[in-house]
Amino acid sequence: MPGVVIVGAQWGERATTIVRFQGGNNAGHTIVRDGEEFKFHLIPSGILHEDKTCVIGNGVVVDPRVLLGEIDNLKRAGIGVNNLRLSANAHLIMPYHVLLDTAGETKLGKLSIGTTRRGIGPCYADKALRLGIRVQDLLDEKILRTKIRAALEPKQQALRELSVQRRKQLKEAGEEAKAAEGGAGVPDPRLDLHAMVEEHVNFGHRLEPHIADTARLCWDALEGEETVIFEGAQATLLDLDHGTYPFVTSSNPIAGAACVGAGVGPKDIDEVWGIAKAYATRVGAGPFPTELFDDIGEQMLQRGHEFGTTTGRRRRCGWMDLVALRYAVRLNRMDALAITKLDVLSGIGPLRLAVRYRSKEGAVLDTFPYHQSILHSATPEYEEVPGFDLDLTSCRQASDLPQEARDYLAFIADFVGVPVRLVGVGPDREQVIWLDS
Ligand code: IMP
């Protein structure tokens, strides 16, 4: 009955059931299968195998338009979705969540997190406020109407204020035409209660075949000796509790959250894997000690195609940060690591890995500082190791890798205390190397 949690990114080969447990369509990953590219935001990529059950768990926030769009795309590509299950308890991202997220981000003078503007934060906020709309509500028009009305009521005012403020800013910036769009107090058509209920009842009809008691489905699979993979989205340093708050997402991407977000117990988890790139990236604002602003950073960006799958934004790139990675290994209690995109580092020259930070006052920091201000001003100290020039994209086993690449991986494993078991050398599913260590 192995239950395996994978945090940090996406992957899932030997499992029969793949379960997403948090986040929403802020996540995004690209899978290349036989040269064909698939982009996913909500549906686990296991859907490409018709014999796997793919679950969107209760901890995920689901934008029904996005989910139906992904279902339609898969169907168009000839891929069946009969094996997709959606938790009846998952919360829905509603149009007002998206508006509030966007409005909040454009509000000048406010701390900008650089969210994906997909409504993630406002949706989780409503969940905590007990004003959320759940998947199961789509199946009962009366309840749906009552709940949407209740959820909208306290937001009308906020949305109006935000729109007035936005118009004022646009006018001040000389953008009169944009400012004139939609007068103050005129309700946004996207917020019309009647239309919204009607649209969502329709979504409910379309999603009904997939709606299920997904916790029970996980229990059955685990008790039936199947391997269940619990797939995290985002990554540890974006964790609402343990990441670089407030520059984080609004859920818990760490392994511990798999139990809550899927409905299983801690004893159901047998293994935890972490996925990290061979270098570091970050989208959005927030501290990033090893960030590079030079040619090497640009090379990582270009060669690694480091543009967000969801928003297309440039990812900030930098050297591997082993202080942060060791923190993530412990926080998730990882058993093993998968290091992806090692091929991107070839030809870069000597490689650097951050092994400690130094505070502004000169103190040596061997562990990830809990105080955000210290992290903001910390400078990394690096270990430099030889790089490699060989193109790794056709390597398929450890012995194909140059010694320098193997040493780089060994350095990471030694430092963080868990083995690197899998290495990615390109975007295709075949471009992986299993290591024995
Ligand atoms: P939100 O999740 O849209 O609220 O965005 C909060 C922060 O998390 C922003 O810095 C985003 O760029 C970042 N973020 C959210 N989802 C992902 C992801 O899947 N990968 C990388 N960064 C993400």
Short mmCIF file of C-alpha atoms and ligand atoms in Angstrom, two decimals:
data_model
loop_
_atom_site.label_atom_id
_atom_site.label_comp_id
_atom_site.label_asym_id
_atom_site.label_seq_id
_atom_site.Cartn_x
_atom_site.Cartn_y
_atom_site.Cartn_z
CA MET A 1 0.00 0.00 0.00
CA PRO A 2 2.67 2.54 -0.72
CA GLY A 3 1.60 6.14 -0.44
CA VAL A 4 4.24 8.37 -1.97
CA VAL A 5 4.27 12.15 -1.71
CA ILE A 6 6.08 14.11 -4.37
CA VAL A 7 6.68 17.74 -3.64
CA GLY A 8 8.17 20.51 -5.65
CA ALA A 9 7.02 19.43 -9.11
CA GLN A 10 5.46 16.77 -11.24
CA TRP A 11 6.12 13.13 -12.03
CA GLY A 12 4.39 9.77 -11.55
CA GLU A 13 5.23 6.59 -13.40
CA ARG A 14 4.64 3.44 -11.39
CA ALA A 15 1.54 4.56 -9.55
CA THR A 16 -2.02 3.56 -10.30
CA THR A 17 -3.54 6.65 -8.70
CA ILE A 18 -2.21 10.19 -8.78
CA VAL A 19 -3.74 12.72 -6.45
CA ARG A 20 -3.27 16.47 -6.39
CA PHE A 21 -3.73 17.83 -2.89
CA GLN A 22 -3.33 21.62 -2.95
CA GLY A 23 -3.01 24.70 -5.13
CA GLY A 24 -4.96 25.31 -8.27
CA ASN A 25 -4.34 26.54 -11.77
CA ASN A 26 -1.52 28.73 -10.48
CA ALA A 27 0.56 25.62 -11.07
CA GLY A 28 1.61 24.62 -14.51
CA HIS A 29 3.80 22.06 -16.04
CA THR A 30 4.61 20.93 -19.50
CA ILE A 31 4.90 17.28 -20.38
CA VAL A 32 6.38 16.20 -23.65
CA ARG A 33 5.23 12.79 -24.81
CA ASP A 34 6.58 11.46 -28.09
CA GLY A 35 7.46 14.99 -29.11
CA GLU A 36 3.92 16.26 -28.43
CA GLU A 37 3.64 18.98 -25.80
CA PHE A 38 0.89 19.00 -23.15
CA LYS A 39 0.37 21.83 -20.71
CA PHE A 40 -1.42 21.09 -17.47
CA HIS A 41 -2.57 23.39 -14.72
CA LEU A 42 -5.06 21.31 -12.77
CA ILE A 43 -5.21 17.78 -14.06
CA PRO A 44 -2.34 15.50 -12.97
CA SER A 45 -0.22 14.55 -15.96
CA GLY A 46 -0.89 10.87 -15.22
CA ILE A 47 -4.04 11.43 -17.30
CA LEU A 48 -1.89 10.67 -20.33
CA HIS A 49 -2.00 7.04 -19.19
CA GLU A 50 -5.54 5.78 -19.50
CA ASP A 51 -4.97 3.08 -16.88
CA LYS A 52 -4.20 5.58 -14.11
CA THR A 53 -6.80 7.24 -11.95
CA CYS A 54 -6.19 10.97 -11.63
CA VAL A 55 -7.65 12.74 -8.67
CA ILE A 56 -8.16 16.41 -7.91
CA GLY A 57 -8.34 16.28 -4.14
CA ASN A 58 -10.34 18.31 -1.66
CA GLY A 59 -7.37 20.59 -0.91
CA VAL A 60 -7.20 21.89 -4.47
CA VAL A 61 -9.00 25.06 -5.52
CA VAL A 62 -10.68 24.49 -8.85
CA ASP A 63 -11.58 27.03 -11.48
CA PRO A 64 -14.30 25.10 -13.34
CA ARG A 65 -13.71 27.01 -16.59
CA VAL A 66 -10.06 26.03 -16.55
CA LEU A 67 -10.78 22.43 -15.65
CA LEU A 68 -13.37 22.07 -18.42
CA GLY A 69 -10.93 23.72 -20.84
CA GLU A 70 -8.25 21.14 -19.96
CA ILE A 71 -10.76 18.31 -20.33
CA ASP A 72 -11.77 19.63 -23.77
CA ASN A 73 -8.12 19.96 -24.86
CA LEU A 74 -7.34 16.41 -23.82
CA LYS A 75 -10.41 15.09 -25.62
CA ARG A 76 -9.39 17.01 -28.75
CA ALA A 77 -5.98 15.31 -28.57
CA GLY A 78 -7.77 11.95 -28.41
CA ILE A 79 -7.00 11.37 -24.72
CA GLY A 80 -9.83 10.00 -22.61
CA VAL A 81 -10.71 11.55 -19.25
CA ASN A 82 -12.94 8.81 -17.85
CA ASN A 83 -10.28 8.22 -15.22
CA LEU A 84 -10.47 11.77 -13.82
CA ARG A 85 -12.04 12.20 -10.37
CA LEU A 86 -12.85 15.50 -8.72
CA SER A 87 -13.42 15.82 -4.98
CA ALA A 88 -16.92 16.96 -4.08
CA ASN A 89 -15.30 18.92 -1.24
CA ALA A 90 -12.83 20.92 -3.34
CA HIS A 91 -13.47 24.65 -3.37
CA LEU A 92 -14.25 26.57 -6.53
CA ILE A 93 -12.45 29.61 -7.81
CA MET A 94 -15.27 31.97 -8.74
CA PRO A 95 -15.09 34.96 -11.11
CA TYR A 96 -14.98 37.36 -8.17
CA HIS A 97 -11.91 35.60 -6.78
CA VAL A 98 -10.06 36.23 -10.03
CA LEU A 99 -11.15 39.89 -10.07
CA LEU A 100 -10.09 40.41 -6.46
CA ASP A 101 -6.72 38.77 -7.04
CA THR A 102 -6.07 40.93 -10.09
CA ALA A 103 -7.34 44.07 -8.42
CA GLY A 104 -5.26 43.38 -5.32
CA GLU A 105 -2.15 42.94 -7.42
CA THR A 106 -2.61 46.14 -9.39
CA LYS A 107 -3.38 48.22 -6.32
CA LEU A 108 -0.44 50.59 -6.22
CA GLY A 109 1.28 51.24 -2.95
CA LYS A 110 0.35 47.80 -1.68
CA LEU A 111 2.93 45.10 -1.34
CA SER A 112 2.84 43.21 -4.61
CA ILE A 113 3.33 39.48 -4.24
CA GLY A 114 3.37 38.93 -7.98
CA THR A 115 0.59 36.34 -7.79
CA THR A 116 -0.52 34.45 -10.85
CA ARG A 117 -3.82 36.39 -10.70
CA ARG A 118 -5.81 33.19 -10.90
CA GLY A 119 -7.88 33.90 -7.79
CA ILE A 120 -6.01 31.42 -5.59
CA GLY A 121 -5.59 33.61 -2.48
CA PRO A 122 -9.15 35.00 -2.43
CA CYS A 123 -10.55 31.48 -2.92
CA TYR A 124 -8.60 30.02 -0.01
CA ALA A 125 -9.56 33.09 2.04
CA ASP A 126 -13.26 32.39 1.41
CA LYS A 127 -12.71 28.75 2.32
CA ALA A 128 -11.32 29.83 5.70
CA LEU A 129 -14.12 32.37 6.11
CA ARG A 130 -16.63 29.61 5.38
CA LEU A 131 -17.91 31.58 2.43
CA GLY A 132 -16.53 29.17 -0.14
CA ILE A 133 -18.44 27.42 -2.91
CA ARG A 134 -17.62 23.73 -3.18
CA VAL A 135 -17.78 21.39 -6.14
CA GLN A 136 -20.79 19.61 -4.64
CA ASP A 137 -22.70 22.91 -4.54
CA LEU A 138 -22.76 22.89 -8.34
CA LEU A 139 -25.24 20.03 -8.14
CA ASP A 140 -27.89 21.94 -6.21
CA GLU A 141 -29.02 25.19 -7.80
CA LYS A 142 -30.82 26.47 -4.71
CA ILE A 143 -27.85 26.00 -2.43
CA LEU A 144 -25.53 27.37 -5.08
CA ARG A 145 -27.56 30.58 -5.41
CA THR A 146 -27.74 31.09 -1.65
CA LYS A 147 -24.02 30.52 -1.24
CA ILE A 148 -22.94 32.73 -4.12
CA ARG A 149 -25.21 35.51 -2.86
CA ALA A 150 -23.68 35.22 0.62
CA ALA A 151 -20.15 35.16 -0.79
CA LEU A 152 -20.72 38.11 -3.10
CA GLU A 153 -22.39 40.33 -0.56
CA PRO A 154 -19.31 41.37 1.42
CA LYS A 155 -17.20 41.68 -1.76
CA GLN A 156 -19.27 44.11 -3.79
CA GLN A 157 -18.02 46.97 -1.70
CA ALA A 158 -14.36 45.89 -1.94
CA LEU A 159 -14.57 45.46 -5.70
CA ARG A 160 -16.21 48.86 -6.10
CA GLU A 161 -13.55 50.53 -4.00
CA LEU A 162 -10.79 48.83 -5.91
CA SER A 163 -12.25 49.88 -9.22
CA VAL A 164 -12.61 53.51 -8.09
CA GLN A 165 -9.04 53.51 -6.86
CA ARG A 166 -7.79 51.93 -10.07
CA ARG A 167 -9.57 54.56 -12.15
CA LYS A 168 -8.02 57.30 -10.08
CA GLN A 169 -4.56 55.85 -10.64
CA LEU A 170 -5.16 55.53 -14.36
CA LYS A 171 -6.32 59.15 -14.57
CA GLU A 172 -3.26 60.29 -12.66
CA ALA A 173 -1.14 58.31 -15.11
CA GLY A 174 -2.88 60.10 -17.99
CA GLU A 175 -4.74 57.00 -19.20
CA GLU A 176 -8.15 58.68 -19.43
CA ALA A 177 -9.63 56.26 -21.95
CA LYS A 178 -8.90 53.20 -19.84
CA ALA A 179 -10.16 54.99 -16.73
CA ALA A 180 -13.51 55.70 -18.40
CA GLU A 181 -14.22 51.98 -18.99
CA GLY A 182 -17.09 50.97 -16.69
CA GLY A 183 -18.43 53.72 -14.43
CA ALA A 184 -18.15 53.72 -10.66
CA GLY A 185 -20.93 51.74 -9.06
CA VAL A 186 -21.95 50.02 -12.30
CA PRO A 187 -22.01 46.32 -11.46
CA ASP A 188 -19.48 44.26 -13.32
CA PRO A 189 -21.38 41.91 -15.68
CA ARG A 190 -19.12 39.11 -14.49
CA LEU A 191 -20.65 39.51 -11.04
CA ASP A 192 -24.30 39.18 -12.05
CA LEU A 193 -25.78 36.64 -9.64
CA HIS A 194 -28.33 35.19 -12.04
CA ALA A 195 -25.85 34.67 -14.88
CA MET A 196 -23.24 33.26 -12.54
CA VAL A 197 -25.62 30.69 -11.06
CA GLU A 198 -26.81 29.65 -14.50
CA GLU A 199 -23.27 29.26 -15.79
CA HIS A 200 -22.19 27.24 -12.77
CA VAL A 201 -25.18 24.91 -12.87
CA ASN A 202 -24.10 24.18 -16.41
CA PHE A 203 -20.52 23.53 -15.23
CA GLY A 204 -22.00 21.15 -12.66
CA HIS A 205 -23.78 19.13 -15.36
CA ARG A 206 -20.56 18.79 -17.29
CA LEU A 207 -18.40 17.91 -14.30
CA GLU A 208 -20.88 15.56 -12.60
CA PRO A 209 -19.47 12.34 -14.09
CA HIS A 210 -16.12 13.14 -12.47
CA ILE A 211 -17.34 14.21 -9.02
CA ALA A 212 -16.55 11.63 -6.36
CA ASP A 213 -15.70 10.85 -2.76
CA THR A 214 -12.02 11.02 -3.53
CA ALA A 215 -10.76 10.32 0.01
CA ARG A 216 -12.52 6.97 -0.07
CA LEU A 217 -11.07 6.33 -3.50
CA CYS A 218 -7.57 6.85 -2.05
CA TRP A 219 -8.28 4.53 0.90
CA ASP A 220 -9.52 1.81 -1.43
CA ALA A 221 -6.43 2.10 -3.62
CA LEU A 222 -4.08 2.06 -0.62
CA GLU A 223 -5.84 -0.90 0.94
CA GLY A 224 -5.74 -2.67 -2.41
CA GLU A 225 -1.92 -2.59 -2.33
CA GLU A 226 -1.74 -0.04 -5.11
CA THR A 227 0.77 2.79 -5.25
CA VAL A 228 -0.81 6.17 -4.77
CA ILE A 229 1.18 9.28 -5.58
CA PHE A 230 0.22 12.50 -3.85
CA GLU A 231 1.41 15.25 -6.11
CA GLY A 232 2.25 18.66 -4.68
CA ALA A 233 2.19 21.85 -6.71
CA GLN A 234 4.42 24.92 -6.25
CA ALA A 235 7.19 24.24 -3.77
CA THR A 236 8.34 24.38 -0.18
CA LEU A 237 9.52 27.98 -0.12
CA LEU A 238 6.09 29.08 -1.36
CA ASP A 239 4.41 27.31 1.56
CA LEU A 240 1.92 29.53 3.39
CA ASP A 241 3.34 28.56 6.79
CA HIS A 242 6.96 27.66 6.10
CA GLY A 243 7.86 29.67 3.02
CA THR A 244 9.00 33.23 2.55
CA TYR A 245 5.74 34.78 3.80
CA PRO A 246 4.10 36.94 2.52
CA PHE A 247 5.78 36.08 -0.80
CA VAL A 248 4.13 32.69 -0.87
CA THR A 249 1.09 30.97 -2.25
CA SER A 250 -2.08 30.52 -0.18
CA SER A 251 -1.83 26.79 0.41
CA ASN A 252 0.66 24.32 1.87
CA PRO A 253 2.73 22.61 -0.83
CA ILE A 254 4.75 20.62 1.71
CA ALA A 255 4.37 16.86 2.12
CA GLY A 256 2.55 17.17 5.43
CA ALA A 257 -0.36 18.80 3.63
CA ALA A 258 -0.97 15.75 1.46
CA CYS A 259 -2.93 14.13 4.28
CA VAL A 260 -5.30 17.07 4.70
CA GLY A 261 -5.64 17.83 1.01
CA ALA A 262 -6.36 14.24 -0.01
CA GLY A 263 -8.05 12.85 3.08
CA VAL A 264 -5.55 10.21 4.20
CA GLY A 265 -3.64 9.73 7.46
CA PRO A 266 0.07 10.31 8.11
CA LYS A 267 0.52 6.54 8.35
CA ASP A 268 -0.60 6.22 4.73
CA ILE A 269 2.57 8.00 3.61
CA ASP A 270 5.50 5.67 3.08
CA GLU A 271 7.86 7.78 1.02
CA VAL A 272 8.50 11.43 0.25
CA TRP A 273 10.31 12.61 -2.85
CA GLY A 274 11.41 16.13 -3.59
CA ILE A 275 11.94 17.58 -7.02
CA ALA A 276 14.38 20.40 -7.61
CA LYS A 277 16.02 21.85 -10.64
CA ALA A 278 19.80 21.68 -10.94
CA TYR A 279 19.74 25.45 -10.38
CA ALA A 280 17.22 27.71 -8.66
CA THR A 281 14.29 29.65 -10.10
CA ARG A 282 11.55 31.80 -8.70
CA VAL A 283 8.53 33.50 -10.28
CA GLY A 284 7.07 36.54 -8.58
CA ALA A 285 8.44 38.73 -5.83
CA GLY A 286 10.29 37.73 -2.67
CA PRO A 287 13.75 36.97 -1.35
CA PHE A 288 16.03 34.83 -3.54
CA PRO A 289 19.59 34.91 -2.17
CA THR A 290 21.33 33.12 -5.07
CA GLU A 291 19.61 35.08 -7.84
CA LEU A 292 21.88 35.96 -10.77
CA PHE A 293 21.65 39.18 -12.74
CA ASP A 294 24.44 38.38 -15.16
CA ASP A 295 25.00 36.38 -18.34
CA ILE A 296 24.89 33.10 -16.50
CA GLY A 297 21.42 33.88 -15.18
CA GLU A 298 20.38 34.84 -18.70
CA GLN A 299 21.84 31.61 -20.04
CA MET A 300 19.83 29.58 -17.50
CA LEU A 301 16.71 31.51 -18.48
CA GLN A 302 17.13 30.98 -22.20
CA ARG A 303 18.47 27.44 -22.22
CA GLY A 304 16.06 26.30 -19.53
CA HIS A 305 13.09 28.09 -21.19
CA GLU A 306 12.41 29.60 -17.81
CA PHE A 307 9.13 31.29 -18.56
CA GLY A 308 6.18 30.42 -16.30
CA THR A 309 3.80 27.85 -17.80
CA THR A 310 0.87 29.70 -16.27
CA THR A 311 1.64 33.38 -16.79
CA GLY A 312 4.51 33.36 -19.28
CA ARG A 313 6.52 35.56 -16.92
CA ARG A 314 10.32 35.32 -16.92
CA ARG A 315 11.50 33.19 -14.06
CA ARG A 316 14.26 34.65 -11.94
CA CYS A 317 17.25 32.28 -12.13
CA GLY A 318 20.20 31.61 -9.85
CA TRP A 319 22.65 29.09 -8.47
CA MET A 320 21.57 26.02 -6.57
CA ASP A 321 20.85 27.04 -2.97
CA LEU A 322 21.75 24.13 -0.72
CA VAL A 323 20.81 25.99 2.47
CA ALA A 324 17.26 26.30 1.19
CA LEU A 325 17.25 22.79 -0.25
CA ARG A 326 18.41 21.23 3.02
CA TYR A 327 15.62 23.12 4.78
CA ALA A 328 13.12 21.70 2.28
CA VAL A 329 14.52 18.19 2.70
CA ARG A 330 13.98 18.33 6.46
CA LEU A 331 10.63 20.10 6.38
CA ASN A 332 9.20 17.50 4.04
CA ARG A 333 11.26 14.69 5.57
CA MET A 334 12.30 13.68 2.06
CA ASP A 335 13.67 10.24 1.32
CA ALA A 336 15.10 11.09 -2.07
CA LEU A 337 15.54 13.85 -4.58
CA ALA A 338 14.94 14.11 -8.29
CA ILE A 339 17.12 16.78 -9.88
CA THR A 340 15.78 18.08 -13.17
CA LYS A 341 17.26 20.11 -16.02
CA LEU A 342 20.86 19.14 -15.38
CA ASP A 343 21.44 19.53 -19.14
CA VAL A 344 20.86 23.30 -18.82
CA LEU A 345 24.11 23.68 -16.87
CA SER A 346 26.40 22.28 -19.53
CA GLY A 347 28.84 24.80 -20.93
CA ILE A 348 28.28 27.30 -18.13
CA GLY A 349 31.79 26.83 -16.70
CA PRO A 350 32.56 26.32 -13.02
CA LEU A 351 29.35 25.76 -11.09
CA ARG A 352 28.46 27.32 -7.78
CA LEU A 353 26.32 26.00 -4.95
CA ALA A 354 25.36 28.13 -1.96
CA VAL A 355 26.46 26.35 1.21
CA ARG A 356 25.80 29.05 3.79
CA TYR A 357 24.57 32.61 4.03
CA ARG A 358 26.18 35.57 5.70
CA SER A 359 23.98 38.09 7.45
CA LYS A 360 24.40 41.82 6.93
CA GLU A 361 26.11 41.95 10.35
CA GLY A 362 28.62 39.32 9.24
CA ALA A 363 27.17 36.31 11.08
CA VAL A 364 27.47 32.90 9.39
CA LEU A 365 24.09 31.29 8.79
CA ASP A 366 24.22 27.55 8.20
CA THR A 367 20.48 27.08 8.38
CA PHE A 368 17.61 28.78 6.61
CA PRO A 369 16.88 31.87 8.75
CA TYR A 370 13.40 31.96 10.23
CA HIS A 371 13.45 35.74 10.30
CA GLN A 372 12.41 37.15 6.98
CA SER A 373 14.42 40.37 7.30
CA ILE A 374 17.62 38.39 7.79
CA LEU A 375 16.90 36.35 4.69
CA HIS A 376 16.18 39.49 2.67
CA SER A 377 19.61 40.92 3.37
CA ALA A 378 21.60 37.66 3.55
CA THR A 379 24.32 37.02 1.00
CA PRO A 380 25.13 33.49 -0.05
CA GLU A 381 28.58 31.95 0.22
CA TYR A 382 29.42 29.46 -2.48
CA GLU A 383 31.38 26.32 -3.07
CA GLU A 384 32.71 26.24 -6.61
CA VAL A 385 32.98 22.95 -8.49
CA PRO A 386 34.09 22.15 -12.04
CA GLY A 387 31.40 22.37 -14.70
CA PHE A 388 30.91 20.19 -17.78
CA ASP A 389 30.57 20.91 -21.48
CA LEU A 390 29.05 17.70 -22.77
CA ASP A 391 25.47 17.92 -24.08
CA LEU A 392 23.62 15.69 -21.61
CA THR A 393 20.33 15.42 -23.47
CA SER A 394 21.05 11.99 -24.87
CA CYS A 395 22.45 10.52 -21.63
CA ARG A 396 20.26 7.70 -20.34
CA GLN A 397 22.33 6.14 -17.58
CA ALA A 398 24.66 7.38 -14.89
CA SER A 399 27.73 6.18 -16.76
CA ASP A 400 26.79 8.43 -19.72
CA LEU A 401 27.18 11.50 -17.51
CA PRO A 402 30.56 13.24 -17.32
CA GLN A 403 32.35 12.82 -14.01
CA GLU A 404 31.86 16.53 -13.21
CA ALA A 405 28.08 16.17 -13.56
CA ARG A 406 28.11 13.12 -11.28
CA ASP A 407 30.25 15.00 -8.78
CA TYR A 408 27.82 17.92 -8.86
CA LEU A 409 24.94 15.57 -7.99
CA ALA A 410 27.02 13.83 -5.31
CA PHE A 411 27.84 17.20 -3.77
CA ILE A 412 24.13 18.01 -3.52
CA ALA A 413 23.25 14.61 -2.05
CA ASP A 414 26.06 14.76 0.53
CA PHE A 415 25.16 18.25 1.60
CA VAL A 416 21.43 17.72 2.08
CA GLY A 417 21.73 14.16 3.38
CA VAL A 418 19.42 12.33 0.97
CA PRO A 419 20.27 10.52 -2.26
CA VAL A 420 19.62 11.93 -5.70
CA ARG A 421 17.73 9.04 -7.28
CA LEU A 422 16.55 10.56 -10.52
CA VAL A 423 18.05 13.10 -12.90
CA GLY A 424 16.33 14.93 -15.72
CA VAL A 425 18.35 15.81 -18.81
CA GLY A 426 15.62 17.20 -21.04
CA PRO A 427 11.88 17.75 -21.30
CA ASP A 428 10.93 14.39 -22.78
CA ARG A 429 9.70 11.60 -20.53
CA GLU A 430 12.54 9.44 -21.82
CA GLN A 431 15.18 11.95 -20.77
CA VAL A 432 15.61 10.67 -17.24
CA ILE A 433 18.40 8.78 -15.54
CA TRP A 434 17.87 6.57 -12.51
CA LEU A 435 20.78 6.54 -10.07
CA ASP A 436 21.45 3.70 -7.66
CA SER A 437 22.83 5.62 -4.71
P1 IMP B 1 -0.55 32.71 -6.22
O1 IMP B 1 -0.30 31.27 -5.91
O2 IMP B 1 -1.12 32.94 -7.57
O3 IMP B 1 -1.34 33.41 -5.13
O4 IMP B 1 0.89 33.44 -6.24
C1 IMP B 1 1.68 33.58 -5.06
C2 IMP B 1 3.15 33.41 -5.37
O5 IMP B 1 3.40 32.05 -5.71
C3 IMP B 1 3.66 34.22 -6.56
O6 IMP B 1 5.02 34.59 -6.30
C4 IMP B 1 3.63 33.24 -7.72
O7 IMP B 1 4.54 33.57 -8.74
C5 IMP B 1 4.03 31.96 -7.00
N1 IMP B 1 3.52 30.74 -7.63
C6 IMP B 1 2.27 30.26 -7.60
N2 IMP B 1 2.17 29.09 -8.24
C7 IMP B 1 3.40 28.80 -8.70
C8 IMP B 1 3.95 27.67 -9.40
O8 IMP B 1 3.29 26.69 -9.74
N3 IMP B 1 5.29 27.74 -9.67
C9 IMP B 1 6.06 28.77 -9.29
N4 IMP B 1 5.60 29.82 -8.61
C10 IMP B 1 4.27 29.84 -8.31
#
